Coordinates of C-alpha atoms in Angstrom, one line a residue:
M1 CA 18.7 165.6 7.0
D2 CA 20.4 167.0 3.9
P3 CA 24.1 166.8 3.1
Q4 CA 24.8 170.4 4.0
E5 CA 23.3 170.0 7.5
I6 CA 25.2 166.8 8.0
E7 CA 28.4 168.4 6.9
A8 CA 27.7 171.4 9.3
G9 CA 27.2 168.9 12.1
R10 CA 30.5 167.1 11.3
R11 CA 32.3 170.5 11.4
R12 CA 30.8 171.3 14.8
W13 CA 31.8 167.9 16.1
Q14 CA 35.4 168.3 14.7
E15 CA 35.8 171.7 16.5
R16 CA 34.7 170.2 19.8
H17 CA 36.9 167.1 19.3
D18 CA 40.0 169.2 18.4
A19 CA 39.5 171.5 21.4
A20 CA 39.1 168.6 23.9
R21 CA 41.9 166.8 25.7
K22 CA 42.7 163.3 24.4
R23 CA 44.5 160.4 26.1
D24 CA 48.1 159.8 25.0
A25 CA 47.4 156.4 23.5
D26 CA 47.6 154.4 20.2
F27 CA 44.3 154.7 18.3
T28 CA 45.1 152.3 15.5
T29 CA 43.9 148.7 14.8
L30 CA 45.9 145.7 15.8
S31 CA 47.3 145.7 12.3
G32 CA 48.3 149.3 12.5
L33 CA 45.5 150.8 10.5
Q34 CA 44.5 154.4 11.4
V35 CA 40.9 154.8 12.3
D36 CA 38.9 158.0 12.6
P37 CA 37.5 159.2 15.9
V38 CA 34.0 159.0 14.6
Y39 CA 32.1 157.8 11.5
G40 CA 28.9 159.2 9.9
P41 CA 27.0 159.4 6.6
E42 CA 28.6 160.7 3.5
G43 CA 25.4 161.9 2.0
A44 CA 21.8 162.6 3.1
D45 CA 20.5 160.5 5.9
P46 CA 17.0 161.2 7.4
R47 CA 18.0 159.4 10.6
M48 CA 20.7 162.0 11.6
E49 CA 18.2 164.3 13.4
R50 CA 17.6 161.4 15.9
I51 CA 21.2 160.1 15.9
G52 CA 23.2 163.3 15.9
W53 CA 27.0 163.7 16.4
P54 CA 28.8 162.7 19.6
G55 CA 28.8 165.5 22.2
E56 CA 25.7 167.3 21.1
F57 CA 21.9 167.0 21.4
P58 CA 20.2 164.6 21.5
Y59 CA 23.3 162.7 22.8
T60 CA 22.3 159.4 21.2
R61 CA 26.0 158.8 20.3
G62 CA 27.4 159.9 23.7
L63 CA 28.0 163.0 25.8
Y64 CA 31.6 163.8 24.7
A65 CA 32.9 164.5 21.2
T66 CA 36.0 162.4 22.0
G67 CA 34.2 159.4 23.5
F68 CA 36.7 157.1 25.2
R69 CA 39.6 158.7 23.4
G70 CA 39.2 161.6 25.9
R71 CA 38.7 159.5 29.0
A72 CA 38.0 155.8 29.4
W73 CA 35.1 154.7 31.7
T74 CA 35.8 154.3 35.4
I75 CA 36.4 150.8 36.6
R76 CA 34.2 150.9 39.7
Q77 CA 33.9 147.4 41.3
F78 CA 31.0 147.0 43.8
S79 CA 32.5 145.4 46.9
G80 CA 31.9 144.9 50.6
F81 CA 31.9 142.0 53.0
G82 CA 32.4 141.2 56.7
N83 CA 33.5 144.2 58.8
A84 CA 35.0 147.5 57.7
R85 CA 38.6 146.4 58.2
Q86 CA 38.2 143.4 55.9
T87 CA 36.4 145.5 53.2
N88 CA 39.1 148.1 53.5
E89 CA 41.7 145.5 52.6
R90 CA 39.6 144.4 49.5
Y91 CA 39.3 148.0 48.4
K92 CA 43.1 148.5 48.5
M93 CA 43.5 145.3 46.5
L94 CA 41.0 146.5 43.9
L95 CA 42.6 149.9 43.6
G96 CA 46.0 148.3 43.4
A97 CA 44.7 146.1 40.5
G98 CA 43.7 149.2 38.5
G99 CA 40.3 150.1 39.8
G100 CA 39.5 153.8 39.4
G101 CA 36.8 154.3 42.0
L102 CA 35.0 152.5 44.9
S103 CA 31.5 151.2 45.1
V104 CA 30.3 150.2 48.6
A105 CA 28.2 147.1 49.1
F106 CA 26.4 147.1 52.5
D107 CA 25.1 144.2 54.5
M108 CA 21.4 143.6 54.9
P109 CA 21.1 145.1 58.4
T110 CA 22.7 148.3 57.2
L111 CA 20.5 148.4 54.1
M112 CA 17.5 148.1 56.4
G113 CA 18.7 150.8 58.8
R114 CA 19.4 148.4 61.7
D115 CA 22.4 148.0 64.0
S116 CA 24.4 144.8 64.0
D117 CA 23.2 143.9 67.5
D118 CA 19.6 144.3 66.6
P119 CA 17.9 140.9 67.1
R120 CA 16.6 141.1 63.5
S121 CA 20.2 141.3 62.3
L122 CA 21.1 137.9 63.7
G123 CA 23.0 135.8 61.1
E124 CA 23.1 138.6 58.5
V125 CA 26.0 140.8 59.7
G126 CA 28.7 141.1 57.0
H127 CA 27.2 138.4 54.8
C128 CA 26.0 140.3 51.7
G129 CA 28.1 143.4 52.2
V130 CA 30.0 145.4 54.9
A131 CA 28.5 146.2 58.3
I132 CA 28.4 149.9 59.1
D133 CA 26.9 150.9 62.5
S134 CA 28.4 154.4 63.0
A135 CA 30.9 157.0 61.7
A136 CA 33.7 155.1 63.4
D137 CA 33.1 152.1 61.1
M138 CA 33.1 154.5 58.1
E139 CA 36.5 155.8 59.3
V140 CA 37.9 152.2 59.3
L141 CA 36.3 151.5 55.9
F142 CA 38.3 154.2 54.2
D143 CA 41.4 154.1 56.4
G144 CA 44.4 154.9 54.2
I145 CA 42.2 155.8 51.2
P146 CA 42.1 159.6 50.7
L147 CA 38.4 160.4 50.1
G148 CA 39.4 163.7 48.5
D149 CA 41.1 161.8 45.7
I150 CA 38.8 158.8 45.1
T151 CA 35.3 158.9 43.8
T152 CA 33.0 156.8 46.0
S153 CA 29.6 155.3 45.1
M154 CA 27.4 153.9 47.9
T155 CA 24.6 151.6 46.9
I156 CA 22.0 152.1 49.6
S157 CA 18.6 153.8 49.5
G158 CA 16.4 153.5 52.6
P159 CA 19.0 154.7 55.1
A160 CA 21.0 156.5 52.5
V161 CA 21.0 159.9 54.1
P162 CA 22.3 158.9 57.6
V163 CA 24.9 156.7 55.9
F164 CA 25.9 159.6 53.7
C165 CA 26.3 161.7 56.9
M166 CA 28.7 159.1 58.2
Y167 CA 30.7 159.3 55.0
L168 CA 30.9 163.1 55.4
V169 CA 32.1 162.8 59.0
A170 CA 34.7 160.2 58.0
A171 CA 36.0 162.7 55.4
E172 CA 36.0 165.4 58.1
R173 CA 38.1 163.2 60.3
Q174 CA 40.5 162.7 57.4
G175 CA 40.7 166.5 57.0
V176 CA 38.9 166.6 53.7
A177 CA 36.5 169.5 53.2
P178 CA 33.0 168.6 51.8
R179 CA 33.6 170.5 48.6
G180 CA 36.5 168.2 47.9
L181 CA 34.3 165.1 47.7
D182 CA 33.1 163.5 44.6
G183 CA 31.0 160.4 44.2
T184 CA 27.4 159.1 44.1
L185 CA 24.8 158.0 46.6
Q186 CA 22.0 155.8 45.3
T187 CA 19.2 157.2 47.5
D188 CA 16.6 156.1 44.9
I189 CA 13.5 155.2 47.0
F190 CA 11.1 154.9 44.1
K191 CA 12.8 151.7 42.9
E192 CA 12.7 150.3 46.4
Y193 CA 8.9 150.3 46.4
I194 CA 8.9 149.1 42.8
A195 CA 11.5 146.3 43.0
Q196 CA 14.0 145.9 45.8
K197 CA 11.8 146.4 48.8
E198 CA 14.3 148.0 51.2
W199 CA 12.4 151.1 52.5
L200 CA 12.2 152.4 56.0
F201 CA 9.3 154.9 56.0
P202 CA 6.2 155.8 53.9
P203 CA 7.1 157.5 50.5
E204 CA 6.5 161.1 51.6
P205 CA 9.1 161.2 54.4
H206 CA 11.6 159.5 52.1
L207 CA 11.0 162.1 49.5
R208 CA 11.4 164.8 52.1
L209 CA 14.9 163.4 53.0
I210 CA 15.9 163.2 49.3
G211 CA 14.8 166.8 48.8
D212 CA 16.8 167.9 51.8
L213 CA 19.9 166.0 50.4
M214 CA 19.5 167.6 47.0
E215 CA 19.4 171.1 48.5
Y216 CA 22.4 170.4 50.7
C217 CA 24.6 168.9 48.0
A218 CA 23.7 171.7 45.5
A219 CA 24.8 174.3 48.1
E220 CA 27.7 172.5 49.9
I221 CA 29.1 169.7 47.7
P222 CA 28.5 170.6 44.1
A223 CA 30.6 167.8 42.6
Y224 CA 28.7 165.1 44.5
K225 CA 25.8 163.3 43.0
P226 CA 23.1 162.8 45.7
L227 CA 20.9 160.5 43.6
S228 CA 21.6 157.5 41.4
V229 CA 18.3 156.5 39.8
S230 CA 18.5 152.8 39.6
G231 CA 17.1 150.6 36.8
Y232 CA 19.4 147.7 37.8
H233 CA 17.2 146.3 40.5
I234 CA 14.1 146.8 38.3
R235 CA 15.7 144.6 35.6
E236 CA 17.0 142.1 38.1
A237 CA 13.5 141.7 39.4
G238 CA 12.4 140.5 36.0
S239 CA 11.5 143.5 33.9
T240 CA 12.0 143.8 30.1
A241 CA 14.6 146.2 28.7
A242 CA 11.9 148.6 27.8
Q243 CA 10.4 148.5 31.3
E244 CA 13.8 149.0 32.9
L245 CA 14.3 152.0 30.6
A246 CA 10.9 153.5 31.1
F247 CA 10.5 152.9 34.9
T248 CA 14.0 154.2 35.6
L249 CA 13.6 157.4 33.5
A250 CA 10.1 158.0 34.9
D251 CA 11.7 157.8 38.4
G252 CA 14.3 160.3 37.3
F253 CA 11.6 162.7 36.0
G254 CA 9.9 162.3 39.5
Y255 CA 13.1 163.4 41.2
A256 CA 13.4 166.3 38.7
E257 CA 9.9 167.4 39.8
L258 CA 11.0 167.0 43.4
G259 CA 13.9 169.4 42.9
L260 CA 11.7 171.9 41.1
S261 CA 9.1 171.7 43.9
R262 CA 11.9 172.8 46.3
G263 CA 12.6 175.9 44.2
L264 CA 15.9 174.5 42.9
D265 CA 17.2 175.5 39.5
I266 CA 16.9 172.6 37.1
N267 CA 20.3 173.6 35.6
T268 CA 21.9 173.4 39.0
F269 CA 20.5 170.2 40.4
A270 CA 19.9 168.1 37.3
P271 CA 23.6 167.4 36.8
G272 CA 23.6 165.8 40.2
L273 CA 21.2 163.1 39.0
S274 CA 23.0 160.1 37.7
F275 CA 21.7 156.7 36.6
F276 CA 22.5 153.0 37.2
F277 CA 21.5 150.4 34.6
D278 CA 21.8 146.7 34.1
A279 CA 23.8 145.3 31.2
H280 CA 22.0 142.1 30.3
I281 CA 22.9 139.3 28.0
D282 CA 21.0 140.4 24.8
F283 CA 24.0 142.3 23.3
F284 CA 22.4 144.6 20.8
E285 CA 19.3 145.3 22.8
E286 CA 21.4 146.5 25.7
I287 CA 23.5 148.9 23.5
A288 CA 20.3 150.3 22.0
K289 CA 18.8 150.8 25.5
F290 CA 21.7 152.9 26.7
R291 CA 21.6 155.0 23.5
A292 CA 17.8 155.5 23.8
A293 CA 18.2 156.5 27.5
R294 CA 20.5 159.4 26.7
R295 CA 18.2 160.7 24.0
I296 CA 15.0 160.4 26.0
W297 CA 16.5 162.1 29.0
A298 CA 17.9 165.0 27.0
R299 CA 14.6 165.7 25.2
W300 CA 12.5 165.5 28.4
M301 CA 14.9 167.7 30.4
R302 CA 14.8 170.3 27.6
D303 CA 11.2 170.2 26.4
V304 CA 9.3 169.2 29.6
Y305 CA 11.3 170.5 32.5
G306 CA 13.0 173.6 30.9
A307 CA 16.7 172.8 31.3
T308 CA 18.9 174.9 29.2
S309 CA 22.5 174.1 30.2
E310 CA 24.2 171.3 28.4
K311 CA 25.1 169.4 31.6
A312 CA 21.5 169.4 32.8
L313 CA 20.6 167.5 29.6
W314 CA 23.3 164.8 30.1
L315 CA 22.3 161.4 31.3
K316 CA 25.4 160.0 33.0
F317 CA 25.2 156.3 34.1
H318 CA 27.0 153.5 35.8
T319 CA 26.4 150.0 34.6
Q320 CA 26.6 146.6 36.3
T321 CA 26.6 143.4 34.4
A322 CA 23.5 141.3 35.0
G323 CA 23.6 139.3 38.3
V324 CA 20.5 137.5 37.3
S325 CA 22.2 136.1 34.1
L326 CA 24.8 134.3 36.2
T327 CA 24.3 130.6 36.7
A328 CA 25.3 128.2 39.5
Q329 CA 25.6 125.5 36.9
Q330 CA 28.9 125.6 35.0
P331 CA 29.9 128.9 36.8
D332 CA 33.0 129.4 34.6
N333 CA 30.6 130.3 31.8
N334 CA 29.8 133.4 33.8
V335 CA 33.1 134.9 32.8
V336 CA 32.0 134.8 29.2
R337 CA 28.6 136.2 30.0
T338 CA 30.1 139.1 32.0
A339 CA 32.5 140.0 29.2
I340 CA 29.7 140.2 26.6
E341 CA 27.6 142.3 28.9
A342 CA 30.5 144.6 29.8
L343 CA 31.2 145.0 26.1
A344 CA 27.6 146.0 25.5
A345 CA 27.9 148.6 28.3
V346 CA 31.0 150.0 26.8
L347 CA 29.6 150.2 23.2
G348 CA 26.6 151.9 24.8
G349 CA 28.8 154.6 26.2
T350 CA 28.7 153.8 30.0
N351 CA 30.5 156.3 32.3
S352 CA 31.5 153.7 34.8
L353 CA 31.3 149.9 35.0
H354 CA 31.1 147.0 37.5
T355 CA 31.7 143.5 36.2
N356 CA 30.3 140.7 38.2
A357 CA 32.5 137.9 39.4
L358 CA 32.0 134.3 38.2
D359 CA 31.1 133.1 41.7
E360 CA 28.6 135.8 42.8
V361 CA 25.7 133.6 42.1
L362 CA 27.0 131.4 44.9
A363 CA 28.6 133.7 47.4
L364 CA 30.5 137.0 47.8
P365 CA 33.4 137.1 45.3
S366 CA 36.6 135.4 46.2
E367 CA 39.8 137.5 45.7
K368 CA 40.7 135.5 42.6
A369 CA 37.2 136.0 41.1
A370 CA 37.2 139.7 41.9
E371 CA 40.6 140.1 40.1
I372 CA 39.2 138.2 37.0
A373 CA 36.3 140.7 37.0
V374 CA 38.6 143.7 37.0
R375 CA 40.8 142.1 34.3
T376 CA 37.7 141.6 32.1
Q377 CA 37.3 145.3 31.9
Q378 CA 40.9 145.9 31.3
V379 CA 41.1 143.4 28.4
I380 CA 38.1 145.3 26.8
M381 CA 39.8 148.6 27.5
E382 CA 43.3 147.8 26.4
E383 CA 43.1 145.1 23.8
T384 CA 39.9 145.2 21.8
G385 CA 40.1 148.6 20.1
V386 CA 36.6 149.6 21.2
V387 CA 37.9 152.8 22.8
N388 CA 39.2 154.0 19.4
V389 CA 36.0 155.2 17.8
V390 CA 33.0 157.0 19.4
D391 CA 29.8 155.0 19.1
P392 CA 31.2 152.6 16.6
L393 CA 27.8 150.9 15.9
G394 CA 26.1 154.2 15.3
G395 CA 24.3 154.2 11.9
S396 CA 23.8 150.4 11.9
W397 CA 20.3 149.7 10.6
Y398 CA 19.7 147.2 13.3
I399 CA 21.0 149.3 16.2
E400 CA 19.2 152.4 15.1
A401 CA 15.9 150.5 14.6
L402 CA 16.3 148.9 18.1
T403 CA 17.1 152.3 19.6
D404 CA 14.0 153.9 18.0
R405 CA 11.8 150.9 19.1
L406 CA 12.9 151.1 22.7
E407 CA 12.3 154.8 22.8
T408 CA 8.8 154.3 21.4
E409 CA 8.0 151.6 23.9
A410 CA 9.3 153.8 26.8
E411 CA 7.1 156.7 25.7
K412 CA 4.0 154.4 25.7
I413 CA 4.9 153.4 29.3
F414 CA 5.4 157.1 30.3
A415 CA 1.9 157.8 29.1
Q416 CA 0.5 155.0 31.1
I417 CA 2.2 156.3 34.3
K418 CA 1.0 159.8 33.7
D419 CA -2.5 158.6 33.1
M420 CA -2.5 157.2 36.7
S421 CA -1.5 160.6 38.1
P422 CA -4.2 162.6 40.0
D423 CA -2.4 165.8 39.3
G424 CA -0.8 165.2 35.9
T425 CA 2.7 164.9 37.2
M426 CA 5.0 161.9 36.8
T427 CA 5.5 161.8 40.5
G428 CA 1.8 161.5 41.1
G429 CA 1.6 158.6 38.6
I430 CA 4.6 156.8 40.2
L431 CA 3.1 157.1 43.7
R432 CA -0.3 155.8 42.5
G433 CA 1.4 153.0 40.6
I434 CA 3.2 152.0 43.8
E435 CA 0.1 152.2 45.9
D436 CA -1.9 150.1 43.4
G437 CA 0.9 147.6 42.8
W438 CA 0.9 148.4 39.1
F439 CA 4.7 148.4 38.7
M440 CA 5.1 145.1 40.6
A441 CA 2.4 143.5 38.5
E442 CA 4.0 144.6 35.2
I443 CA 7.4 143.2 36.3
A444 CA 5.9 140.0 37.6
E445 CA 4.2 139.4 34.2
A446 CA 7.4 140.0 32.3
A447 CA 9.3 137.6 34.6
F448 CA 6.6 135.0 34.3
T449 CA 6.7 135.2 30.5
Y450 CA 10.4 134.8 30.3
Q451 CA 10.4 131.9 32.8
R452 CA 7.8 130.1 30.8
Q453 CA 9.9 130.5 27.6
L454 CA 12.9 129.0 29.5
E455 CA 10.9 126.0 30.6
K456 CA 9.6 125.4 27.1
G457 CA 13.1 125.7 25.8
E458 CA 12.2 128.7 23.6
K459 CA 15.0 130.7 25.3
K460 CA 18.3 129.0 26.1
I461 CA 20.8 129.2 29.0
V462 CA 23.9 127.2 28.4
G463 CA 24.5 124.7 31.3
V464 CA 20.9 125.1 32.5
N465 CA 18.5 124.0 29.8
C466 CA 21.0 123.1 27.1
H467 CA 24.6 121.8 26.8
T468 CA 24.3 120.6 30.4
G469 CA 27.2 118.1 30.3
T470 CA 30.3 119.2 32.1
I471 CA 33.7 118.2 33.6
E472 CA 33.7 121.3 35.9
E473 CA 34.5 120.8 39.5
P474 CA 32.8 122.6 42.5
L475 CA 34.1 126.1 43.2
E476 CA 35.8 127.1 46.4
I477 CA 33.7 130.1 47.6
L478 CA 34.2 132.9 50.1
R479 CA 32.5 132.3 53.4
V480 CA 32.0 135.0 56.0
S481 CA 32.7 133.7 59.5
H482 CA 30.1 134.2 62.3
E483 CA 33.0 135.5 64.3
V484 CA 32.5 138.7 62.2
E485 CA 29.1 139.3 63.8
R486 CA 30.4 138.6 67.3
E487 CA 33.4 140.9 66.9
Q488 CA 31.2 143.7 65.3
N489 CA 28.7 143.6 68.2
K490 CA 31.6 143.7 70.8
V491 CA 33.1 146.7 69.1
L492 CA 29.7 148.4 68.9
A493 CA 29.0 147.8 72.6
G494 CA 32.4 149.4 73.4
R495 CA 31.6 152.5 71.3
R496 CA 28.3 152.9 73.1
T497 CA 30.1 152.7 76.5
D498 CA 32.8 155.2 75.5
R499 CA 30.7 157.9 73.8
D500 CA 28.9 160.9 75.5
Q501 CA 25.5 159.5 75.9
A502 CA 23.9 162.9 76.8
A503 CA 25.3 164.4 73.6
V504 CA 23.8 161.5 71.6
A505 CA 20.4 161.9 73.2
A506 CA 20.4 165.6 72.7
A507 CA 21.3 165.3 69.1
L508 CA 18.6 162.7 68.4
T509 CA 16.0 164.9 70.2
R510 CA 17.0 167.9 68.1
M511 CA 16.8 165.7 64.9
T512 CA 13.3 164.6 65.8
E513 CA 12.2 168.2 66.4
V514 CA 13.4 169.2 62.9
A515 CA 11.7 166.2 61.4
R516 CA 8.4 167.5 62.8
G517 CA 8.9 170.8 60.9
D518 CA 10.2 171.6 57.4
G519 CA 13.8 172.4 58.1
N520 CA 16.6 170.7 56.3
M521 CA 17.5 167.4 58.1
I522 CA 21.1 167.1 56.9
P523 CA 22.8 169.5 59.5
V524 CA 21.1 168.0 62.5
M525 CA 21.7 164.4 61.3
L526 CA 25.4 165.3 60.9
D527 CA 25.5 166.4 64.5
A528 CA 24.0 163.1 65.6
V529 CA 26.6 161.2 63.6
R530 CA 29.4 163.3 65.0
A531 CA 28.2 162.3 68.5
E532 CA 28.5 158.6 67.3
A533 CA 24.8 157.9 67.2
T534 CA 24.3 154.6 65.5
L535 CA 22.5 154.0 62.3
G536 CA 19.8 152.0 64.1
E537 CA 19.3 154.8 66.6
I538 CA 18.9 157.5 63.9
C539 CA 16.5 155.4 61.8
G540 CA 14.6 154.3 64.9
A541 CA 14.1 157.8 66.0
L542 CA 12.7 158.8 62.6
K543 CA 10.5 155.7 62.4
D544 CA 9.0 156.7 65.8
E545 CA 8.2 160.1 64.3
W546 CA 7.2 159.2 60.7
G547 CA 5.9 155.6 61.0
D548 CA 6.6 152.5 59.0
Y549 CA 5.3 151.3 55.7
S550 CA 3.8 148.0 54.6
E551 CA 3.3 147.1 50.9
P552 CA -0.4 146.7 50.0
A553 CA -1.5 143.1 49.4
R554 CA -2.2 142.2 45.8
F555 CA -3.7 139.0 44.5

């Protein structure tokens, strides 16, 4: 790109920057030196076509001309344990400590669409997240927390739609209209078949529900994001950074194709697709991954799927630091790991961030560990100066080379996925890859390669295969009492006794009838939730209609 084009780009950026709102804050160094909001080349630079300026295509340097000078990322701590009342108390503590949004962690029975008193739930209620059986639990979960004022993320995919309906009903009971809600629902079923394994039905019914949700939110709750396409669980399962990038964006392309197949306008529904990435420990590779993700998504949305509005080209993403990088040995080291990973997410331009607690490798976070995790983000935000300049590493020979390399690797993987497709679509390739076990095999091979490097000592983990001596003492960890399960089941039994059983049965019957046709499932599911049908009853009725799914054996 010649100097005249670069200068024209700088002027475009300046106009956008000057017209945008900025935070009232000090944007100087610790020594008082003034710094510019962005830096770029002074002369010709052939890389600028790929790098660009902040706030314009291809968005390598971020979505906004002002970066974090305009608005800092949202501190959104993932949290949930025990029953709804206990988690509500933790939420109030996190919000009081400076959290800007909520992210709900559900227990295993809820993630699998089961009630707490299901025999298969025994010993799991409230242990890895909060137990939610009906809309009444959701009311307690958000008691005293105005849902119209707080953005709420819910990390759940298999039973995401009925859980979302419970969230809507809890908002109704607070007096909040649906259009006043903002947040994100994970809903990403592709990554369940690829990595996390928490599905309820075969792929087609799940995709039908996701399509229904996309239609409903586009019409009724335009600010809400009904899909958070998740690479986090793919990376935690052992993938490489390039695989996480490619598999995640391919899934996103599949959901774009789903929306288009429903007759939705790409410019209307694409802004409701958000993303969720892992921030791992390889600092520069992670920054490059985030930058490449924005660039790839914008180009594919424009050139392949025909998006024309700016917001439809934007890849907005939440980041969580890498749980798999945490170690049970010398767990205090996890504070350092988390801080480095969080800094990579920030330098990569994340829109919101969760920082893992030092004890999460052992148990759910203690209150003290959760506070340290929040404070880690606040130290980065308030003390380090990284919010002062947009994409401060942009133009670095190393960062730009890594960004280009990851983009190239991702494109190779996209081609492999499309080659598997019987109809030439990304969706067809994803479904075939799931059916053949291709995704799982690719991740397993990457995980095996890394593990072998660890065992040979070629890769190092402090406290595990090097620098193992320590004076550290065992941690006191949070333990969820079995009394939580007994109390939850007692409350659930009381709700079943007190509700109008005929109304529940009628609502479930009507829901099943709609499931047999092609009507939108959201309104009838909302009716079942309003009647206090439980999560297990709703999911059980749909399983009876749509069947279950078993992963094909692969040797």
